[in-house]
Amino acid sequence: IMADFLTGLTKTLEKSGYDVGEAPPPRWWISTGNYILNKIISGHFKRGIPQGRLTALVGPAGAGKTFVLCNIIREAQKDGCICVALDSENALDDEFATAIGVDVNNNYRHIHVDTIPDVVEVTSTIISGYKKEYGDAEDAPKLLIACDSLDMLVTETESDNYVKKGIIKGDQGQKNKQLKAMLRELVHAIKRNNITMVVTDQVYKNQDVLNGEGVWMVKDAVKYSLSQIVMLTKLKLKNDKEVAGIKMKCESYKTRFAQPFQTVTIEVPYSTGMDPYNGLLDVAKELGIVSMAGSWYTFEGEKFQKKNFTPELAERVLEHCEATTIDFLEAVLEDEEEEIVEKQATRKEKISKKLDD
């Protein structure tokens, strides 16, 4: 009876234009530019940012949010994505983006925005134009919309107060409400299309009254709507006592595709930028794929030092990591199934004993 009811309900709702049936996973993913960062976000070394979702890179000032965002734009272009950058910070200038590898001359648009209504108007124009051209076709071009950053956006009231009245007056209550409303609408606007969106946002320290330590706080507006949130914090990378780059501590603060709150530390030397294989040796060591003695690693009988970890060798290690984590996951699922069967058998035994008594 229920099956007949659902069949009739499905037909009725489909006639009204509702999507009824399967809830498919993302059709495609964009790499972040680092395999280990991909892993903590998506559960897969070669996936990072999913189609049809909103992702946020959050952290304090100088943590590397814009840097990672440009790496994502570069990787998106490699996959044939059209990329639109909304810039409220004047941080995504062409020279900076080009240095990271973004092709600012092909399938790329940079748009200055100042207010939350600016972003609403621009994204609405982009998405409505995209849908008018391609509809919901699964083979439509991939589109990445990047916004750097939410925190720098102001409300229209704040802008008017400053420009027209020369008054600096905060509007935090309205700002959070407007951000939440905008992000909520964007979730619905892109979920059926070959569109994904990545935003950056600042976090702030709040005193933890339990132990007196400062903790980073993510805005409720961001936590509410986004599927993935990556928290970035910065450490200094020193070489002979000189600062030679940054270490980014990356935490999967929120994710729908992997275990949350996993952390990795990625080294980013100023001279070379982010290495896609950085952090891979640490993971391979944990998985037992490579062993380490002093400063020497051993993989399949081959000894090498970190400085000799070539892309060719890294690809071989990566293949083993992927295979090992898949085997590990299957083993975990098998153990869980066995545990469920054992619990059911024990329960049946207890019920049978009670009935006999």
XYZ file of C-alpha atoms in Angstrom:
357
model
C 0.000 0.000 0.000
C 2.825 2.372 0.874
C 4.574 1.647 -2.436
C 1.406 2.515 -4.376
C 0.988 5.680 -2.336
C 4.576 6.773 -3.016
C 4.234 6.046 -6.734
C 1.163 8.268 -6.981
C 2.779 10.945 -4.821
C 5.885 10.939 -7.026
C 3.872 11.462 -10.198
C 1.858 14.292 -8.609
C 4.933 16.103 -7.321
C 6.877 15.657 -10.577
C 3.965 17.247 -12.473
C 4.303 20.224 -10.128
C 8.008 20.540 -10.999
C 9.600 18.951 -7.924
C 12.698 16.757 -8.097
C 11.668 13.390 -6.664
C 13.826 10.282 -6.567
C 17.557 9.809 -6.197
C 19.777 12.272 -4.340
C 22.963 11.968 -6.412
C 26.438 12.808 -5.085
C 28.407 15.693 -6.636
C 29.008 15.161 -10.359
C 32.533 16.605 -10.216
C 35.122 17.995 -7.849
C 37.889 20.625 -7.982
C 41.225 19.968 -6.309
C 42.503 22.436 -3.707
C 46.003 22.015 -5.105
C 47.122 19.697 -2.297
C 46.224 16.007 -2.017
C 46.161 15.853 1.794
C 43.971 18.960 2.076
C 41.623 17.327 -0.446
C 41.498 14.210 1.739
C 40.318 15.911 4.914
C 37.612 17.817 3.011
C 36.221 15.096 0.767
C 37.600 11.807 2.069
C 39.484 11.370 -1.224
C 43.004 12.436 -2.209
C 41.994 13.705 -5.652
C 38.749 15.463 -4.752
C 38.373 18.775 -2.989
C 35.541 21.202 -3.756
C 32.263 19.560 -4.844
C 29.794 20.633 -7.539
C 26.536 22.154 -6.332
C 27.760 23.088 -2.845
C 29.066 26.113 -0.971
C 32.525 25.837 0.604
C 34.201 28.310 2.966
C 37.865 28.899 3.756
C 37.872 30.579 7.165
C 40.635 31.775 9.446
C 42.345 34.815 10.971
C 44.038 37.488 8.886
C 47.136 36.279 7.052
C 46.340 32.568 7.417
C 46.451 31.919 3.655
C 42.752 31.936 2.710
C 43.198 34.012 -0.470
C 46.271 31.981 -1.383
C 44.357 28.679 -1.176
C 41.415 30.245 -3.025
C 43.697 31.161 -5.944
C 45.088 27.617 -5.949
C 41.502 26.341 -6.251
C 40.808 28.752 -9.141
C 43.956 27.546 -10.912
C 42.974 23.883 -10.463
C 39.420 24.678 -11.637
C 40.797 26.190 -14.832
C 42.815 23.006 -15.428
C 39.483 21.121 -15.320
C 37.921 23.499 -17.861
C 35.901 25.573 -15.400
C 34.709 29.104 -16.096
C 35.865 31.150 -13.083
C 34.390 34.364 -11.680
C 36.166 36.103 -8.780
C 34.209 38.540 -6.597
C 36.732 40.708 -4.754
C 35.801 42.862 -1.755
C 39.345 43.091 -0.362
C 41.380 44.176 -3.417
C 43.428 41.037 -2.691
C 42.759 39.130 -5.927
C 44.709 41.448 -8.198
C 45.835 39.989 -11.525
C 49.524 40.025 -10.613
C 48.963 38.008 -7.420
C 46.601 35.541 -9.119
C 48.960 35.100 -12.095
C 51.904 34.365 -9.786
C 49.941 31.441 -8.340
C 49.093 30.154 -11.803
C 45.651 31.583 -12.562
C 45.119 32.431 -16.238
C 43.441 35.826 -15.946
C 42.992 36.109 -19.734
C 40.890 33.019 -20.418
C 37.462 32.083 -19.008
C 38.091 34.329 -16.006
C 36.371 37.483 -14.764
C 37.334 39.675 -11.809
C 34.481 41.747 -10.337
C 34.818 44.330 -7.562
C 32.076 44.190 -4.903
C 31.591 46.274 -1.771
C 28.249 45.424 -0.213
C 26.163 42.326 0.443
C 23.529 43.599 -2.052
C 26.366 43.846 -4.635
C 27.088 40.142 -4.231
C 23.393 39.287 -4.353
C 22.945 41.231 -7.599
C 26.126 39.929 -9.246
C 25.588 36.264 -8.327
C 21.911 36.466 -9.297
C 22.863 37.914 -12.684
C 25.548 35.270 -13.257
C 23.423 32.302 -12.183
C 20.250 33.410 -13.974
C 22.251 34.044 -17.172
C 23.898 30.619 -16.845
C 20.545 28.879 -16.340
C 18.965 30.767 -19.224
C 21.782 29.585 -21.495
C 22.138 25.994 -20.282
C 19.140 25.159 -18.086
C 19.839 22.230 -15.758
C 21.811 20.266 -18.363
C 24.351 17.918 -16.776
C 26.793 18.527 -19.631
C 26.711 22.324 -19.178
C 30.092 24.055 -18.655
C 31.492 23.952 -15.128
C 31.321 27.278 -13.299
C 33.222 28.340 -10.173
C 32.190 31.504 -8.326
C 34.789 32.642 -5.772
C 34.182 35.424 -3.234
C 37.009 36.980 -1.211
C 35.767 37.835 1.371
C 32.436 37.834 3.210
C 33.890 39.673 6.175
C 34.911 42.728 4.173
C 31.400 43.188 2.739
C 29.287 45.907 4.327
C 25.544 46.454 4.408
C 23.975 49.140 2.267
C 23.184 51.102 5.440
C 26.842 51.083 6.509
C 27.897 52.211 3.033
C 25.320 55.029 2.906
C 26.270 56.226 6.399
C 29.910 56.551 5.390
C 29.546 57.881 1.826
C 26.576 60.228 2.329
C 26.901 61.217 6.001
C 30.560 60.641 6.832
C 29.557 58.407 9.726
C 31.156 55.084 10.644
C 28.433 53.064 12.288
C 28.396 49.285 12.666
C 25.452 47.212 11.529
C 26.490 43.759 12.727
C 22.993 42.473 13.515
C 21.735 43.284 10.025
C 24.976 42.133 8.414
C 24.704 38.627 9.864
C 21.031 38.391 8.912
C 21.752 39.506 5.351
C 24.738 37.140 4.998
C 22.645 34.230 6.254
C 19.816 35.057 3.842
C 22.212 35.462 0.908
C 24.058 32.188 1.555
C 20.799 30.305 2.067
C 19.504 31.494 -1.307
C 22.800 30.599 -3.000
C 22.534 27.015 -1.704
C 19.217 26.616 -3.531
C 20.383 28.532 -6.593
C 23.365 26.311 -7.483
C 22.532 22.823 -6.191
C 21.077 21.450 -9.459
C 23.629 22.993 -11.797
C 27.271 22.555 -12.768
C 28.126 25.413 -10.434
C 30.134 25.522 -7.229
C 31.008 28.437 -4.971
C 33.924 29.046 -2.598
C 34.023 31.968 -0.163
C 36.520 33.216 2.404
C 35.705 34.686 5.788
C 37.481 35.930 8.903
C 37.199 34.247 12.298
C 37.593 35.919 15.677
C 38.987 34.905 19.018
C 36.501 34.503 21.819
C 37.547 33.883 25.403
C 36.723 30.360 26.543
C 35.461 30.919 30.088
C 36.267 27.320 31.050
C 40.030 27.507 30.666
C 40.813 31.067 29.650
C 42.181 30.098 26.234
C 41.164 31.961 23.106
C 39.280 29.956 20.495
C 38.433 30.813 16.907
C 34.747 31.471 16.293
C 32.986 30.955 12.930
C 29.987 33.150 12.144
C 26.605 31.457 12.594
C 25.612 32.678 9.114
C 28.504 30.704 7.630
C 28.078 27.585 9.804
C 24.392 27.426 8.941
C 24.468 27.270 5.137
C 27.779 25.870 3.956
C 28.468 22.205 3.229
C 32.232 22.428 3.792
C 34.198 24.739 6.058
C 38.006 24.586 6.220
C 39.682 26.425 9.102
C 43.144 27.809 8.291
C 45.600 29.055 10.899
C 49.202 30.098 10.299
C 52.561 29.100 11.707
C 55.912 30.484 10.578
C 58.109 28.272 8.418
C 61.709 28.991 9.400
C 64.899 28.154 7.547
C 68.144 28.883 9.417
C 66.196 31.176 11.782
C 64.775 33.190 8.868
C 61.106 33.118 7.954
C 61.051 31.235 4.640
C 57.303 30.790 4.288
C 54.238 29.749 6.239
C 52.853 26.542 7.664
C 49.107 26.344 7.258
C 47.279 24.264 9.817
C 44.115 23.151 8.001
C 41.128 21.694 9.852
C 37.973 20.246 8.306
C 35.694 22.262 10.569
C 32.579 21.054 8.741
C 32.244 18.469 5.986
C 29.514 16.260 4.551
C 31.924 13.846 2.850
C 34.607 12.930 5.398
C 35.191 12.673 9.118
C 35.080 16.235 10.510
C 37.798 17.948 12.567
C 40.717 16.212 10.856
C 43.810 18.425 10.672
C 46.855 18.601 8.432
C 49.794 20.997 8.367
C 50.955 22.135 4.939
C 54.252 23.919 4.371
C 54.199 26.746 1.838
C 57.698 28.117 1.087
C 57.628 31.654 -0.335
C 60.051 30.564 -3.055
C 58.000 27.686 -4.505
C 54.392 28.006 -3.315
C 52.169 25.103 -2.304
C 53.377 21.627 -3.238
C 50.504 19.227 -4.085
C 52.404 16.392 -2.362
C 53.276 18.263 0.826
C 52.104 16.269 3.848
C 51.816 13.033 1.857
C 54.860 11.427 3.495
C 53.365 11.953 6.970
C 50.148 10.215 5.908
C 52.059 7.414 4.153
C 54.081 6.876 7.331
C 50.912 6.642 9.451
C 49.456 4.105 7.005
C 52.639 2.037 7.142
C 53.402 2.580 3.452
C 56.770 4.183 4.124
C 59.077 3.706 7.093
C 61.448 6.267 8.552
C 64.819 6.028 10.251
C 66.451 9.318 11.121
C 66.069 11.586 8.088
C 65.720 8.648 5.668
C 62.467 7.219 4.339
C 62.072 3.747 2.806
C 59.417 2.856 0.238
C 59.360 -0.529 -1.497
C 63.031 -1.044 -0.596
C 64.041 2.361 -1.982
C 65.679 4.799 0.455
C 65.419 8.565 0.052
C 65.380 11.830 1.973
C 62.558 14.352 1.948
C 64.460 16.643 -0.409
C 64.587 13.790 -2.951
C 60.842 13.079 -2.831
C 60.274 13.575 -6.570
C 56.832 13.912 -8.220
C 57.310 10.484 -9.839
C 58.011 8.852 -6.472
C 55.203 10.852 -4.843
C 52.685 9.554 -7.410
C 53.638 5.960 -6.577
C 53.265 6.632 -2.854
C 49.930 8.366 -3.500
C 48.603 5.325 -5.371
C 49.447 3.113 -2.398
C 47.819 5.595 0.012
C 44.600 5.596 -2.012
C 44.483 1.801 -2.186
C 45.297 1.439 1.521
C 42.631 3.887 2.710
C 40.009 2.180 0.517
C 41.001 -1.228 1.960
C 40.932 0.274 5.447
C 37.428 1.682 4.916
C 36.165 -1.657 3.601
C 37.624 -3.407 6.640
C 35.906 -0.926 8.966
C 32.578 -1.502 7.214
C 33.022 -5.281 7.446
C 33.781 -5.007 11.177
C 30.677 -2.849 11.665
C 28.527 -5.360 9.782
C 29.892 -8.234 11.890
C 29.230 -6.246 15.064
C 25.625 -5.590 13.982
C 25.075 -9.281 13.192
C 26.505 -10.270 16.577
C 24.282 -7.769 18.402
C 21.203 -9.021 16.534
C 22.074 -12.648 17.367
C 22.582 -11.758 21.036
C 19.264 -9.891 21.100
C 17.422 -12.852 19.537
C 19.021 -15.163 22.057
C 17.882 -12.972 24.971
C 14.324 -12.747 23.576
C 14.177 -16.547 23.060
C 15.396 -17.103 26.640
C 12.714 -14.774 28.013
C 10.009 -16.576 26.022
C 11.227 -19.962 27.296
C 11.159 -18.693 30.874
